[in-house]
Each structure stands twice: as structure tokens, then as C-alpha cells.
Amino acid sequence: MTPAPDFSHPPAGRIWCFGNDVDTDAMAPGPYMKSGLDELASHCLENLRAEFPTHVRPGDIVVAGTNFGMGSSREQAAQALRHLGVAAVLAQSFAGLFYRNAINIGLPVLVCRQADTLVDATRATFDLDGAQLRLEDGSRVACEPVPDFLRALLHAGGLVPHLKSRLSGQTDRP
């Protein structure tokens, strides 16, 4: 799995725009579920944008409309995105199970009411702590802030690393 991003140096990349109701089967297609994560991720979102799994780069940002991550509770959907290096998913709304799975594996997911105003292929910098996207033209798009306890999980790289840190007596920053 891709290491947790260093949010003290906000990741920058390309925006990839998707529509409403992107389901987990598009991110983790059924025929590849028994394959390893490398193979599964190599088919992530290809049925919606054939070039996505081969052209997405670490630091890129997925942007979508409403109900992102609908469908089954496949945690592999979020894992495939993180494995490809996606820095964050910004959407107008998320399916609850996908949202929680993403946070648990350290993939930032932020509600962004203005997601439909973002333009595909625009370069942007994702700022988790500021809950915003800084676009290449200098403008900023605000997202709903992530609660401190969830930001702590994301900074740690997910639930398991966060718990290991807490149980070992180390402190996490929010």
C-alpha cells in the first residue's frame, strides 16, 4: 500500500472529475476481486474513464458529485484508490460505508459542495488541515472540515497505524 501522505507538505496533482453515483464496483471491479491489490487497482475506475488507472499519479485528486462510493461495502475500493496514490477524494456526498472504509485505510475523503465547479485536469494542491483545494490559478475551493479525531487517523495513515501509535504511548497530531 502507498504510504500515508505527509500532510505537512500538501500533495499536488491533477483533478480527475467523475459524476454522481460512482459505485464501489467501478473502483474494485468484481472480476478482479480475487487478484492482488496491484491487479485490482490496475482496473480502478476504468469502466468510467479507461485512462484513469494508467494515467493517475501520486498526489492526484478524485472529484465527484453525489453518492460517491455507493454499492457494496468493498473496502478494496478505497484501497485501490490509495494504492494508485490518490491524495484525496472530494465529492458533494459519500456513501457512508465507503467514507468510513476510506478513513480507516488513510484515504482523505472530504465533502465539497462546490465539487461540480472543478474542472477536469486542473492542477491543484490538497490541504487536509485547511479543508481546501488550492487551484493552479491561485483560487481556493473550501470543503467541509474533517473532525479532529478523523484527521488524526488520516495523519497516522489510517485506523491501524493510529491505534498502534496510541497504544505505544506516542501522540498523534489532529
XYZ file of C-alpha atoms in Angstrom:
174
model
C 0.000 0.000 0.000
C 1.117 3.541 -0.697
C 2.491 5.216 2.433
C 0.371 7.857 4.148
C 0.832 11.282 2.589
C 2.841 13.823 4.517
C 0.161 16.447 5.017
C 2.709 18.956 6.307
C 3.735 19.131 2.628
C 0.335 19.165 0.905
C 0.154 16.844 -2.082
C -0.340 18.388 -5.511
C -1.659 16.757 -8.627
C -4.276 16.627 -11.317
C -8.020 16.736 -10.728
C -9.955 13.761 -12.113
C -13.681 14.550 -12.395
C -16.377 11.913 -12.150
C -20.152 12.225 -11.917
C -22.775 11.109 -9.440
C -23.298 7.605 -8.046
C -19.813 6.218 -8.632
C -20.116 2.736 -7.174
C -17.574 0.557 -5.469
C -17.749 -1.963 -8.306
C -16.248 0.687 -10.598
C -13.333 1.140 -8.176
C -12.889 -2.549 -7.349
C -14.363 -4.498 -10.277
C -15.782 -7.898 -9.347
C -13.741 -9.944 -11.851
C -10.506 -8.767 -10.173
C -11.533 -9.083 -6.523
C -9.601 -12.346 -6.077
C -6.477 -10.830 -7.613
C -3.871 -8.944 -5.641
C -4.186 -5.231 -4.989
C -1.808 -4.375 -7.869
C -4.086 -6.115 -10.365
C -7.287 -4.790 -8.806
C -6.002 -1.202 -8.791
C -4.932 -1.523 -12.433
C -8.658 -1.686 -13.273
C -9.870 1.000 -10.857
C -12.495 3.232 -12.487
C -11.558 2.015 -15.977
C -15.190 1.435 -16.896
C -15.847 5.159 -16.293
C -12.555 6.526 -17.664
C -10.374 3.983 -19.430
C -7.216 6.053 -18.954
C -7.603 6.529 -15.192
C -5.693 3.517 -13.803
C -2.724 4.016 -16.138
C -2.531 7.817 -16.056
C -3.384 8.683 -12.439
C -0.304 9.772 -10.474
C 0.510 10.112 -6.773
C -0.952 13.365 -5.498
C -3.865 13.405 -7.954
C -7.311 14.231 -6.609
C -10.575 12.473 -7.473
C -13.576 14.814 -7.599
C -17.161 13.628 -7.908
C -20.788 14.545 -7.469
C -23.208 12.940 -5.060
C -23.213 9.483 -3.516
C -19.583 8.595 -4.255
C -18.814 5.017 -3.180
C -22.377 3.701 -3.342
C -22.927 -0.025 -3.634
C -21.290 -2.817 -1.717
C -19.082 -2.324 1.313
C -15.897 -3.303 -0.537
C -13.018 -1.842 1.410
C -10.885 -2.690 -1.618
C -12.497 0.255 -3.439
C -10.773 2.776 -1.186
C -7.628 0.632 -1.085
C -7.371 0.679 -4.885
C -7.538 4.485 -4.953
C -4.944 4.823 -2.220
C -2.726 2.201 -3.863
C -2.730 4.322 -7.029
C -1.560 7.312 -4.989
C -4.774 9.338 -4.990
C -4.230 12.101 -2.425
C -7.921 12.650 -1.665
C -11.465 12.211 -2.876
C -13.664 15.305 -2.830
C -17.358 14.807 -3.510
C -20.664 16.501 -2.870
C -21.636 13.474 -0.765
C -20.416 9.966 0.042
C -21.969 6.607 0.737
C -21.448 6.003 4.446
C -19.612 2.673 4.226
C -17.179 3.948 1.601
C -16.492 7.068 3.672
C -15.642 5.044 6.763
C -13.575 2.488 4.827
C -11.575 5.307 3.225
C -10.827 6.985 6.562
C -9.887 3.616 8.091
C -7.225 2.992 5.437
C -5.960 6.584 5.477
C -7.558 7.959 2.303
C -8.852 11.507 2.872
C -12.466 11.970 1.795
C -13.968 15.432 2.099
C -17.421 16.740 1.363
C -17.055 19.564 -1.128
C -20.313 21.269 -2.057
C -18.536 23.062 -4.928
C -17.143 19.871 -6.482
C -19.240 20.407 -9.597
C -17.394 23.682 -10.294
C -13.987 21.986 -10.521
C -12.517 21.364 -13.960
C -11.011 18.072 -15.038
C -7.197 18.019 -15.472
C -6.686 21.238 -13.486
C -3.606 21.125 -11.271
C -4.350 21.583 -7.584
C -2.862 21.200 -4.122
C -4.876 19.386 -1.481
C -4.779 20.832 2.043
C -6.285 18.412 4.567
C -5.838 20.609 7.635
C -7.221 23.663 5.847
C -10.016 21.571 4.281
C -9.465 23.115 0.894
C -8.131 22.697 -2.584
C -5.765 25.348 -3.936
C -6.076 25.557 -7.711
C -3.235 26.416 -10.077
C -4.748 29.870 -10.728
C -4.449 30.687 -7.014
C -8.135 30.313 -6.185
C -9.295 28.124 -3.344
C -12.237 25.781 -3.022
C -13.434 25.102 0.504
C -14.546 21.702 1.739
C -16.272 20.741 4.956
C -13.620 20.430 7.686
C -12.742 16.929 8.823
C -13.297 16.468 12.580
C -10.084 16.411 14.614
C -10.385 12.750 15.609
C -10.713 11.698 11.948
C -7.849 13.965 10.871
C -5.708 12.209 13.499
C -6.499 8.887 11.822
C -5.611 10.297 8.403
C -2.357 11.846 9.614
C -1.389 8.475 11.079
C -2.134 6.688 7.808
C -5.383 5.057 8.901
C -7.015 3.342 11.839
C -4.460 0.581 12.446
C -1.381 2.845 12.440
C -3.286 5.339 14.613
C -4.145 2.660 17.173
C -0.584 1.304 17.168
C 0.698 4.806 17.856
C -1.828 5.438 20.620
C -1.197 2.080 22.273
C 2.544 2.595 22.199
C 2.134 5.884 24.045
C 3.029 8.153 21.134
C 0.765 11.090 20.479
C -0.877 11.862 17.163
C -1.447 15.350 15.934
C -5.062 16.092 14.969
